[in-house]
Short mmCIF file of C-alpha atoms and ligand atoms in Angstrom, two decimals:
data_model
loop_
_atom_site.label_atom_id
_atom_site.label_comp_id
_atom_site.label_asym_id
_atom_site.label_seq_id
_atom_site.Cartn_x
_atom_site.Cartn_y
_atom_site.Cartn_z
CA UNK A 15 -25.98 45.38 -12.63
CA UNK A 16 -29.38 43.68 -14.01
CA UNK A 17 -29.60 40.48 -15.85
CA UNK A 18 -30.87 40.54 -19.28
CA UNK A 19 -32.43 37.58 -21.04
CA UNK A 20 -33.54 37.65 -24.61
CA UNK A 21 -36.81 36.73 -24.48
CA UNK A 22 -37.19 36.71 -28.48
CA UNK A 23 -34.12 34.65 -28.54
CA UNK A 24 -35.18 32.38 -25.80
CA UNK A 25 -38.44 31.84 -27.68
CA UNK A 26 -36.26 30.87 -30.44
CA UNK A 27 -33.65 28.36 -29.22
CA UNK A 28 -36.22 26.56 -26.53
CA UNK A 29 -37.71 23.85 -28.53
CA UNK A 30 -37.02 20.97 -26.08
CA UNK A 31 -34.25 19.55 -28.75
CA UNK A 32 -30.56 20.47 -29.11
CA UNK A 33 -29.03 22.68 -31.23
CA UNK A 34 -25.94 22.01 -33.46
CA UNK A 35 -23.95 24.52 -31.94
CA UNK A 36 -25.38 27.37 -29.39
CA UNK A 37 -23.60 29.62 -27.62
CA UNK A 38 -24.78 30.95 -24.22
CA UNK A 39 -23.33 34.43 -23.73
CA UNK A 40 -22.24 36.77 -20.62
CA UNK A 41 -23.34 34.09 -18.02
CA UNK A 42 -21.97 34.36 -14.33
CA UNK A 43 -21.04 30.59 -13.88
CA UNK A 44 -21.60 28.39 -10.49
CA UNK A 45 -20.00 25.18 -11.93
CA UNK A 46 -21.31 22.70 -9.21
CA UNK A 47 -18.19 22.00 -8.70
CA UNK A 48 -17.57 24.17 -5.18
CA UNK A 49 -15.51 27.04 -6.99
CA UNK A 50 -16.76 30.30 -6.37
CA UNK A 51 -18.61 32.38 -9.24
CA UNK A 52 -16.98 33.65 -12.17
CA UNK A 53 -17.84 35.67 -14.93
CA UNK A 54 -19.13 37.02 -17.89
CA UNK A 55 -18.23 33.61 -19.31
CA UNK A 56 -19.27 32.19 -23.01
CA UNK A 57 -20.46 28.68 -22.92
CA UNK A 58 -20.53 26.57 -26.24
CA UNK A 59 -22.68 23.73 -26.32
CA UNK A 60 -22.62 21.23 -29.17
CA UNK A 61 -25.71 19.65 -29.25
CA UNK A 62 -25.75 17.44 -25.64
CA UNK A 63 -22.28 18.62 -25.03
CA UNK A 64 -20.48 21.25 -23.46
CA UNK A 65 -17.63 22.29 -25.45
CA UNK A 66 -16.04 25.29 -24.40
CA UNK A 67 -16.27 27.81 -21.68
CA UNK A 68 -14.53 30.89 -22.39
CA UNK A 69 -14.34 33.41 -19.34
CA UNK A 70 -13.38 37.24 -19.98
CA UNK A 71 -10.37 38.51 -18.51
CA UNK A 72 -6.22 39.30 -19.07
CA UNK A 73 -4.57 36.48 -17.48
CA UNK A 74 -4.43 33.56 -19.88
CA UNK A 75 -2.58 31.30 -17.00
CA UNK A 76 -6.17 31.51 -15.53
CA UNK A 77 -7.87 30.26 -18.45
CA UNK A 78 -9.00 33.22 -19.49
CA UNK A 79 -9.67 35.12 -22.84
CA UNK A 80 -9.24 38.99 -23.47
CA UNK A 81 -11.19 38.56 -26.47
CA UNK A 82 -15.02 37.78 -26.74
CA UNK A 83 -16.11 34.68 -28.72
CA UNK A 84 -17.74 35.64 -31.82
CA UNK A 85 -20.59 33.65 -33.02
CA UNK A 86 -20.35 32.02 -36.42
CA UNK A 87 -23.46 32.50 -39.00
CA UNK A 88 -25.18 29.05 -38.21
CA UNK A 89 -24.83 29.57 -34.41
CA UNK A 90 -27.70 29.51 -32.32
CA UNK A 91 -26.99 32.23 -29.86
CA UNK A 92 -28.59 33.44 -26.35
CA UNK A 93 -27.83 36.74 -24.64
CA UNK A 94 -27.94 36.26 -21.29
CA UNK A 95 -25.50 38.99 -19.94
CA UNK A 96 -25.63 38.89 -15.82
CA UNK A 97 -28.01 35.67 -15.59
CA UNK A 98 -26.75 32.68 -13.41
CA UNK A 99 -25.68 29.41 -14.86
CA UNK A 100 -25.86 26.16 -12.87
CA UNK A 101 -25.81 22.75 -13.73
CA UNK A 102 -28.91 21.56 -13.46
CA UNK A 103 -30.59 20.22 -10.07
CA UNK A 104 -30.68 16.56 -9.75
CA UNK A 105 -33.30 15.43 -7.39
CA UNK A 106 -31.63 12.38 -5.77
CA UNK A 107 -34.65 11.29 -4.34
CA UNK A 108 -37.63 11.38 -6.63
CA UNK A 109 -40.89 9.31 -7.90
CA UNK A 110 -42.73 10.01 -11.06
CA UNK A 111 -46.14 9.25 -9.20
CA UNK A 112 -48.85 7.08 -9.96
CA UNK A 113 -52.58 7.88 -10.89
CA UNK A 114 -53.56 7.43 -7.43
CA UNK A 115 -50.81 10.89 -6.84
CA UNK A 116 -50.78 12.88 -10.11
CA UNK A 117 -53.17 13.60 -13.35
CA UNK A 118 -50.11 12.65 -15.63
CA UNK A 119 -46.37 12.09 -15.63
CA UNK A 120 -46.21 14.91 -17.71
CA UNK A 121 -47.86 17.25 -15.02
CA UNK A 122 -44.71 15.52 -12.85
CA UNK A 123 -42.20 16.23 -15.35
CA UNK A 124 -42.99 20.10 -16.15
CA UNK A 125 -42.68 21.14 -12.41
CA UNK A 126 -39.12 19.48 -12.38
CA UNK A 127 -38.14 21.06 -15.51
CA UNK A 128 -39.83 24.32 -14.64
CA UNK A 129 -37.42 24.37 -11.42
CA UNK A 130 -34.34 23.73 -13.07
CA UNK A 131 -34.09 20.02 -12.48
CA UNK A 132 -32.49 17.95 -15.19
CA UNK A 133 -31.89 14.41 -13.94
CA UNK A 134 -33.83 12.38 -11.45
CA UNK A 135 -33.08 9.51 -9.27
CA UNK A 136 -36.47 7.81 -10.27
CA UNK A 137 -36.20 6.02 -6.45
CA UNK A 138 -38.15 2.65 -7.11
CA UNK A 139 -40.47 2.64 -9.95
CA UNK A 140 -42.81 1.92 -6.80
CA UNK A 141 -46.41 3.08 -8.46
CA UNK A 142 -45.65 2.49 -11.94
CA UNK A 143 -43.28 -0.49 -12.17
CA UNK A 144 -40.18 -0.49 -13.47
CA UNK A 145 -40.78 -1.10 -17.56
CA UNK A 146 -43.02 2.04 -17.17
CA UNK A 147 -40.07 4.42 -15.86
CA UNK A 148 -37.64 2.76 -18.50
CA UNK A 149 -39.75 4.01 -21.35
CA UNK A 150 -39.98 7.40 -19.85
CA UNK A 151 -36.18 7.50 -19.34
CA UNK A 152 -35.90 6.08 -23.65
CA UNK A 153 -38.78 8.93 -24.40
CA UNK A 154 -36.53 11.66 -22.29
CA UNK A 155 -33.40 10.63 -24.05
CA UNK A 156 -34.59 10.92 -27.62
CA UNK A 157 -36.42 14.16 -26.80
CA UNK A 158 -39.74 12.69 -27.01
CA UNK A 159 -41.08 14.05 -24.10
CA UNK A 160 -40.47 17.14 -21.72
CA UNK A 161 -38.78 15.50 -19.26
CA UNK A 162 -35.28 15.24 -16.83
CA UNK A 163 -33.01 12.58 -17.27
CA UNK A 164 -34.28 9.68 -15.30
CA UNK A 165 -32.42 7.06 -14.07
CA UNK A 166 -34.27 3.98 -13.49
CA UNK A 167 -34.26 2.21 -10.02
CA UNK A 168 -36.51 -1.10 -8.87
CA UNK A 169 -38.09 -1.35 -5.43
CA UNK A 170 -37.04 -4.69 -4.36
CA UNK A 171 -39.12 -7.38 -4.80
CA UNK A 172 -40.81 -6.12 -8.15
CA UNK A 173 -41.73 -8.26 -10.49
CA UNK A 174 -41.72 -11.06 -8.23
CA UNK A 175 -45.28 -13.35 -7.62
CA UNK A 176 -44.15 -13.45 -3.62
CA UNK A 177 -41.68 -11.86 -1.01
CA UNK A 178 -38.43 -12.76 -1.71
CA UNK A 179 -37.04 -14.07 1.34
CA UNK A 180 -34.10 -16.68 0.41
CA UNK A 181 -30.98 -14.83 -0.43
CA UNK A 182 -30.25 -17.24 -3.69
CA UNK A 183 -34.01 -15.74 -4.74
CA UNK A 184 -32.55 -12.44 -3.64
CA UNK A 185 -29.43 -12.94 -5.92
CA UNK A 186 -31.40 -14.30 -8.79
CA UNK A 187 -33.78 -11.20 -8.83
CA UNK A 188 -30.77 -8.66 -8.43
CA UNK A 189 -29.54 -10.41 -11.94
CA UNK A 190 -33.12 -10.23 -13.69
CA UNK A 191 -33.59 -6.54 -12.96
CA UNK A 192 -29.55 -5.61 -13.98
CA UNK A 193 -30.48 -7.81 -17.09
CA UNK A 194 -33.67 -5.51 -17.53
CA UNK A 195 -32.05 -2.27 -17.47
CA UNK A 196 -32.44 -0.79 -13.98
CA UNK A 197 -29.70 1.06 -12.57
CA UNK A 198 -30.19 0.45 -8.72
CA UNK A 199 -32.39 -0.79 -6.31
CA UNK A 200 -34.20 0.70 -3.32
CA UNK A 201 -34.34 -1.29 -0.48
CA UNK A 202 -36.70 -1.07 2.51
CA UNK A 203 -35.09 -2.84 4.77
CA UNK A 204 -34.52 -7.08 4.66
CA UNK A 205 -34.19 -9.75 6.91
CA UNK A 206 -29.87 -9.60 7.72
CA UNK A 207 -28.93 -12.22 5.04
CA UNK A 208 -31.64 -11.69 2.36
CA UNK A 209 -29.59 -8.07 2.82
CA UNK A 210 -26.24 -9.18 2.63
CA UNK A 211 -26.93 -11.06 -0.18
CA UNK A 212 -28.91 -8.57 -2.35
CA UNK A 213 -25.96 -5.68 -1.56
CA UNK A 214 -23.24 -8.17 -2.75
CA UNK A 215 -25.14 -9.15 -5.79
CA UNK A 216 -26.27 -5.65 -6.75
CA UNK A 217 -22.33 -4.32 -6.45
CA UNK A 218 -21.35 -7.53 -8.44
CA UNK A 219 -23.98 -6.28 -11.15
CA UNK A 220 -22.79 -2.64 -11.13
CA UNK A 221 -26.27 -1.46 -9.41
CA UNK A 222 -26.89 1.13 -7.15
CA UNK A 223 -28.21 0.41 -4.13
CA UNK A 224 -30.82 2.95 -2.07
CA UNK A 225 -32.13 2.10 1.40
CA UNK A 226 -35.29 3.36 3.66
CA UNK A 227 -34.54 1.71 6.34
CA UNK A 228 -37.84 0.16 7.77
CA UNK A 229 -38.83 -0.02 11.51
CA UNK A 230 -39.74 -3.65 10.91
CA UNK A 231 -36.51 -4.41 9.93
CA UNK A 232 -34.00 -1.71 12.14
CA UNK A 233 -33.56 -4.09 14.70
CA UNK A 234 -31.46 -6.36 12.11
CA UNK A 235 -29.85 -4.32 10.13
CA UNK A 236 -29.38 -0.57 11.14
CA UNK A 237 -27.79 2.07 8.71
CA UNK A 238 -24.56 1.12 9.64
CA UNK A 239 -25.02 -2.60 9.22
CA UNK A 240 -25.97 -2.08 5.74
CA UNK A 241 -23.62 0.76 5.09
CA UNK A 242 -20.92 -1.82 5.89
CA UNK A 243 -22.32 -4.38 3.63
CA UNK A 244 -21.76 -2.22 0.58
CA UNK A 245 -25.34 0.07 0.80
CA UNK A 246 -24.46 3.44 -1.23
CA UNK A 247 -26.95 5.76 -0.29
CA UNK A 248 -29.04 6.14 2.84
CA UNK A 249 -32.50 7.43 2.62
CA UNK A 250 -34.02 9.91 4.63
CA UNK A 251 -32.65 8.90 8.08
CA UNK A 252 -34.18 6.16 9.44
CA UNK A 253 -31.78 3.49 10.98
CA UNK A 254 -29.17 5.97 11.78
CA UNK A 255 -30.29 7.11 15.60
CA UNK A 256 -30.55 3.09 15.84
CA UNK A 257 -27.08 2.74 14.85
CA UNK A 258 -26.08 5.22 17.85
CA UNK A 259 -27.93 3.85 20.34
CA UNK A 260 -25.76 3.34 23.66
CA UNK A 261 -28.82 2.23 26.07
CA UNK A 262 -31.29 0.08 24.25
CA UNK A 263 -31.07 -2.00 20.75
CA UNK A 264 -34.69 -1.62 20.11
CA UNK A 265 -36.85 1.68 19.85
CA UNK A 266 -39.18 2.35 22.71
CA UNK A 267 -42.54 1.43 21.19
CA UNK A 268 -45.70 2.59 22.89
CA UNK A 269 -47.13 -0.39 23.82
CA UNK A 270 -50.07 0.29 21.37
CA UNK A 271 -48.09 0.77 18.41
CA UNK A 272 -48.61 -0.31 15.19
CA UNK A 273 -46.41 0.19 12.11
CA UNK A 274 -49.14 -0.15 9.56
CA UNK A 275 -50.62 2.87 11.19
CA UNK A 276 -48.96 6.09 9.74
CA UNK A 277 -49.66 8.01 12.73
CA UNK A 278 -48.15 5.95 15.07
CA UNK A 279 -45.34 5.10 12.63
CA UNK A 280 -44.70 9.40 12.75
CA UNK A 281 -45.21 10.09 16.29
CA UNK A 282 -42.83 7.67 17.33
CA UNK A 283 -40.35 8.51 14.57
CA UNK A 284 -39.94 11.73 16.34
CA UNK A 285 -38.66 10.56 19.21
CA UNK A 286 -35.73 8.53 18.07
CA UNK A 287 -32.92 11.54 17.42
CA UNK A 288 -33.54 12.10 21.51
CA UNK A 289 -32.86 8.55 22.31
CA UNK A 290 -29.68 8.04 20.66
CA UNK A 291 -26.21 9.21 21.39
CA UNK A 292 -25.93 12.75 21.59
CA UNK A 293 -24.01 15.28 19.13
CA UNK A 294 -20.27 15.01 19.88
CA UNK A 295 -20.13 11.84 21.54
CA UNK A 296 -17.54 9.40 20.70
CA UNK A 297 -20.59 7.51 19.43
CA UNK A 298 -21.90 9.94 17.69
CA UNK A 299 -18.28 10.90 15.90
CA UNK A 300 -17.62 7.22 15.13
CA UNK A 301 -20.55 6.66 13.48
CA UNK A 302 -19.71 9.66 11.16
CA UNK A 303 -16.16 8.74 10.80
CA UNK A 304 -17.53 4.98 10.06
CA UNK A 305 -19.70 6.39 7.49
CA UNK A 306 -17.67 8.96 5.32
CA UNK A 307 -14.73 5.74 5.46
CA UNK A 308 -17.01 3.33 3.78
CA UNK A 309 -17.93 6.32 1.16
CA UNK A 310 -22.22 5.84 2.36
CA UNK A 311 -24.09 8.82 0.92
CA UNK A 312 -27.19 10.46 2.94
CA UNK A 313 -29.83 11.94 1.17
CA UNK A 314 -31.50 13.36 3.88
CA UNK A 315 -34.86 14.73 2.24
CA UNK A 316 -35.45 17.04 5.20
CA UNK A 317 -38.26 18.80 3.24
CA UNK A 318 -40.47 15.93 2.85
CA UNK A 319 -41.22 15.68 6.95
CA UNK A 320 -41.50 19.32 7.48
CA UNK A 321 -45.14 18.86 8.07
CA UNK A 322 -44.18 17.09 11.34
CA UNK A 323 -42.52 20.28 12.54
CA UNK A 324 -45.28 22.39 11.12
CA UNK A 325 -48.13 20.76 9.58
CA UNK A 326 -49.89 24.13 8.77
CA UNK A 327 -47.12 25.52 6.60
CA UNK A 328 -47.66 22.40 4.31
CA UNK A 329 -51.05 22.24 4.24
CA UNK A 330 -50.99 25.79 3.13
CA UNK A 331 -47.79 26.75 0.99
CA UNK A 332 -48.42 29.49 -1.51
CA UNK A 333 -47.70 27.10 -4.44
CA UNK A 334 -50.88 24.88 -3.68
CA UNK A 335 -53.96 26.45 -5.47
CA UNK A 336 -52.47 27.24 -8.92
CA UNK A 337 -49.86 23.93 -8.90
CA UNK A 338 -51.27 20.78 -6.56
CA UNK A 339 -53.06 18.79 -8.68
CA UNK A 340 -56.58 17.53 -7.51
CA UNK A 341 -55.10 13.47 -7.20
CA UNK A 342 -52.28 14.80 -4.84
CA UNK A 343 -54.49 16.58 -2.47
CA UNK A 344 -56.62 13.47 -1.50
CA UNK A 345 -53.90 11.52 -1.42
CA UNK A 346 -52.05 13.99 0.98
CA UNK A 347 -55.77 14.41 3.08
CA UNK A 348 -55.51 12.26 6.36
CA UNK A 349 -55.82 8.82 5.84
CA UNK A 350 -53.51 6.75 8.20
CA UNK A 351 -53.39 3.92 5.78
CA UNK A 352 -51.80 6.14 2.97
CA UNK A 353 -48.23 6.39 3.05
CA UNK A 354 -47.17 9.42 4.67
CA UNK A 355 -50.72 11.08 4.82
CA UNK A 356 -50.63 10.88 9.07
CA UNK A 357 -51.94 14.54 9.95
CA UNK A 358 -55.34 13.68 11.45
CA UNK A 359 -54.85 15.02 15.24
CA UNK A 360 -51.44 15.65 14.71
CA UNK A 361 -50.73 18.37 17.42
CA UNK A 362 -48.41 20.40 19.55
CA UNK A 363 -47.02 17.51 21.36
CA UNK A 364 -46.16 15.77 17.73
CA UNK A 365 -44.48 19.09 16.31
CA UNK A 366 -42.39 20.07 19.34
CA UNK A 367 -40.80 16.65 19.20
CA UNK A 368 -39.86 16.70 15.70
CA UNK A 369 -38.61 20.16 15.80
CA UNK A 370 -36.23 18.76 18.33
CA UNK A 371 -35.62 15.90 16.24
CA UNK A 372 -35.05 18.19 13.07
CA UNK A 373 -32.37 20.25 15.25
CA UNK A 374 -30.33 16.63 16.29
CA UNK A 375 -30.48 15.37 12.42
CA UNK A 376 -29.62 18.94 11.12
CA UNK A 377 -26.50 18.72 12.72
CA UNK A 378 -25.48 15.08 12.22
CA UNK A 379 -25.66 16.03 8.59
CA UNK A 380 -23.69 19.19 8.80
CA UNK A 381 -21.39 16.90 11.07
CA UNK A 382 -21.05 14.61 8.06
CA UNK A 383 -21.22 16.62 5.49
CA UNK A 384 -17.70 18.96 7.19
CA UNK A 385 -15.90 15.71 7.41
CA UNK A 386 -16.05 14.97 3.71
CA UNK A 387 -18.92 12.78 3.74
CA UNK A 388 -21.11 12.48 0.14
CA UNK A 389 -24.73 14.29 0.31
CA UNK A 390 -27.70 14.19 -1.93
CA UNK A 391 -30.90 16.61 -2.20
CA UNK A 392 -33.83 14.48 -2.08
CA UNK A 393 -37.27 15.69 -2.36
CA UNK A 394 -39.58 12.96 -2.25
CA UNK A 395 -42.12 14.97 -3.35
CA UNK A 396 -45.70 13.41 -4.09
CA UNK A 397 -45.85 12.82 -0.17
CA UNK A 398 -47.11 14.50 3.00
CA UNK A 399 -48.09 18.13 0.71
CA UNK A 400 -44.75 18.27 -1.24
CA UNK A 401 -44.98 19.13 -4.40
CA UNK A 402 -42.90 18.20 -7.23
CA UNK A 403 -40.16 20.87 -7.75
CA UNK A 404 -41.14 23.03 -5.36
CA UNK A 405 -40.03 20.62 -2.50
CA UNK A 406 -36.89 20.22 -4.23
CA UNK A 407 -36.32 23.93 -3.71
CA UNK A 408 -37.52 23.79 -0.35
CA UNK A 409 -34.58 20.89 0.42
CA UNK A 410 -32.12 22.99 -0.72
CA UNK A 411 -33.24 25.98 1.88
CA UNK A 412 -32.99 23.05 4.81
CA UNK A 413 -29.62 22.30 3.52
CA UNK A 414 -28.55 25.77 4.06
CA UNK A 415 -30.05 25.47 7.41
CA UNK A 416 -28.68 22.64 8.37
CA UNK A 417 -25.69 25.24 8.17
CA UNK A 418 -24.10 24.30 4.99
CA UNK A 419 -23.10 27.20 2.70
CA UNK A 420 -25.35 28.37 -0.41
CA UNK A 421 -22.74 27.49 -2.29
CA UNK A 422 -21.85 24.02 -1.18
CA UNK A 423 -26.23 23.42 -1.19
CA UNK A 424 -25.77 23.81 -5.12
CA UNK A 425 -22.76 21.44 -5.30
CA UNK A 426 -24.67 19.16 -3.30
CA UNK A 427 -28.17 19.40 -5.36
CA UNK A 428 -25.93 18.97 -8.52
CA UNK A 429 -22.65 17.36 -8.57
CA UNK A 430 -23.60 15.61 -4.98
CA UNK A 431 -26.60 13.95 -6.86
CA UNK A 432 -24.81 12.79 -9.71
CA UNK A 433 -22.50 11.09 -7.40
CA UNK A 434 -24.93 9.59 -6.02
CA UNK A 435 -26.43 7.98 -9.12
CA UNK A 436 -23.35 7.02 -10.53
CA UNK A 437 -23.37 9.78 -13.22
CA UNK A 438 -20.79 11.91 -11.63
CA UNK A 439 -18.59 11.68 -15.09
CA UNK A 440 -21.50 12.58 -17.31
CA UNK A 441 -22.88 15.26 -15.39
CA UNK A 442 -23.50 17.18 -12.23
CA UNK A 443 -21.15 20.22 -13.43
CA UNK A 444 -20.14 22.61 -16.07
CA UNK A 445 -17.23 21.29 -17.30
CA UNK A 446 -15.98 20.99 -20.72
CA UNK A 447 -17.01 17.71 -22.06
CA UNK A 448 -19.65 17.10 -19.55
CA UNK A 449 -23.67 16.75 -21.01
CA UNK A 450 -25.16 20.10 -21.17
CA UNK A 451 -27.64 20.01 -17.79
CA UNK A 452 -28.37 23.44 -16.92
CA UNK A 453 -30.10 26.13 -15.34
CA UNK A 454 -30.22 29.71 -15.98
CA UNK A 455 -31.71 32.21 -13.70
CA UNK A 456 -31.95 36.19 -13.63
CA UNK A 457 -31.11 36.49 -9.87
CA UNK A 458 -28.38 35.62 -7.47
CA UNK A 459 -29.32 32.31 -5.98
CA UNK A 460 -26.27 32.49 -3.21
CA UNK A 461 -28.12 35.37 -1.71
CA UNK A 462 -31.37 33.82 -2.07
CA UNK A 463 -32.46 30.10 -2.26
CA UNK A 464 -36.23 30.99 -2.80
CA UNK A 465 -35.73 32.80 -6.35
CA UNK A 466 -35.47 29.25 -7.49
CA UNK A 467 -38.81 28.37 -6.46
CA UNK A 468 -41.30 28.26 -10.10
CA UNK A 469 -43.60 30.97 -8.29
CA UNK A 470 -40.63 32.89 -7.88
CA UNK A 471 -39.42 35.02 -4.29
CA UNK A 472 -42.45 36.94 -3.63
CA UNK A 473 -41.37 40.46 -1.60
CA UNK A 474 -44.42 41.94 0.07
CA UNK A 475 -44.53 45.79 -0.98
CA UNK A 476 -45.79 49.04 0.82
CA UNK A 477 -49.34 49.08 -0.55
CA UNK A 478 -49.78 45.17 0.36
CA UNK A 479 -49.09 44.18 -3.17
CA UNK A 480 -46.78 41.83 -3.98
CA UNK A 481 -44.11 41.46 -6.54
CA UNK A 482 -42.44 38.15 -7.45
CA UNK A 483 -38.80 37.82 -9.09
CA UNK A 484 -36.81 34.81 -10.16
CA UNK A 485 -38.09 31.52 -10.77
CA UNK A 486 -35.92 29.54 -13.10
CA UNK A 487 -35.96 31.12 -16.58
CA UNK A 488 -34.26 28.36 -18.92
CA UNK A 489 -33.41 24.88 -18.58
CA UNK A 490 -31.54 22.54 -20.49
CA UNK A 491 -31.70 19.18 -19.97
CA UNK A 492 -28.95 17.13 -22.71
CA UNK A 493 -28.53 20.29 -24.85
CA UNK A 494 -32.14 20.46 -25.05
CA UNK A 495 -33.43 23.85 -24.44
CA UNK A 496 -36.60 24.29 -22.51
CA UNK A 497 -38.04 27.92 -21.69
CA UNK A 498 -39.16 26.86 -18.06
CA UNK A 499 -41.81 29.59 -17.46
CA UNK A 500 -43.76 27.81 -20.04
CA UNK A 501 -43.28 24.35 -18.35
CA UNK A 502 -45.03 26.28 -15.28
CA UNK A 503 -47.57 27.45 -17.38
CA UNK A 504 -48.37 24.05 -19.04
CA UNK A 505 -48.74 23.08 -15.06
CA UNK A 506 -50.99 25.77 -14.45
CA UNK A 507 -53.44 24.98 -16.64
CA UNK A 508 -53.46 21.42 -16.18
CA UNK A 509 -54.67 22.53 -12.51
CA UNK A 510 -56.77 25.42 -13.34
CA UNK A 511 -58.55 23.09 -15.42
CA UNK A 512 -59.60 20.24 -12.58
CA UNK A 513 -60.12 23.60 -10.56
CA UNK A 514 -63.14 24.75 -13.05
CA UNK A 515 -66.06 23.81 -10.89
CA UNK A 516 -64.37 24.43 -7.66
CA UNK A 517 -60.91 25.22 -5.99
CA UNK A 518 -58.44 22.17 -4.82
CA UNK A 519 -56.97 24.44 -2.61
CA UNK A 520 -58.47 27.08 -1.07
CA UNK A 521 -55.60 30.02 0.19
CA UNK A 522 -57.03 30.32 3.71
CA UNK A 523 -58.08 27.70 5.35
CA UNK A 524 -60.65 28.22 7.78
CA UNK A 525 -63.60 26.81 10.73
ZN1 ZN B 623 -39.47 7.98 -1.28
#
């Protein structure tokens, strides 16, 4: 069956605003709960809420109806026969990016909407500060900008005029940001007593917590220590191998290592998993079981380190020439002082050690998930040649590579992320009463996750030509309908304007 999307109707309803009553007709539903696809179904959305899901069939005991829903004269309607509908994606580790990285927040928001991303956990307001993130969140809530729903986190220490190293001061800071409107705190590691105080106070004020366990602090508290103290999510993977060291307590650093040098940091990081207890060992299993029983979530962000195992792939990604802005290109270019820009002199030895790391890391994530662990799909785009939206779809593919089925990957990238952000009663799945955060795609993403990439899935033809299918066609955020392709064409315009006097990314790199 070929999916049918009525472009004229789409143009009519894609106003960026919610509709009084909108009916999506004939869709195949992947609801994000892990249940199998079903359809055709009609979904009724009133303003920002899913109010009815009618599946067709003859089994009323299975919530099926033999008669199709008849739209009223006032209803907006979209005929979508055979199209797939999914909950909007939740980017569980996202940064809007500051002026040194991106031309504007609009560029980032539209890349997200163009990929069906309807919620982002803005992990720290690092480059623009909390007030900026809160303002973007407000504008998005009021439908004044085209953007996903933004869950604002703030980095530890924001707004303080000195480094906070006293537990009571840390508690006072937590209370301040809670009152200011932050929904979570992003940590990079702290002295154990300050970390404990911060996590405790955050819990008392219902703030989420996420930590990138920086090497400078991991000897005092690894990921399992902070999980025991109440940390909600472990970002990336740092601090996990250290929880499984059996013949040392601190990483074996080269004698000339300097943490501030990003090339040093990444080269040494590539050897961490191999230094830890192996898969299937008692220590490996106990560590996983304890994370699961503590309810600690993991957000691996596999995609953002992919350049470490294959630098050429990320430097020459297909989407760079049309979608990657000049600021990002400059930010990505090798400069060991810039966060994550470590590629000068990155060679075979470094890539091979990272490939071995990935295999161990993916086994860990797969075992954690199989035993009931909570996972999120996070992109961390804006670093290491990773572009907003595209990076998240790559993350889905890498979760699949870790051994999780495509159906479960979609659950991780939707309901999983919503749970981690503490908003799973509001969004994350297609269920009556939930917020209408959805994406529609004409191909089946369970067969091929690549159809979610903004530039589509490109197939090479016998005559050497290429044809693209897919790409998200419609993104709905809190009932507001966006034509995903229009979002991406706006992004292409921004990049084309920047490239008027010379390409930002050449399609082929050469001597
Ligand atoms: Zn990050």
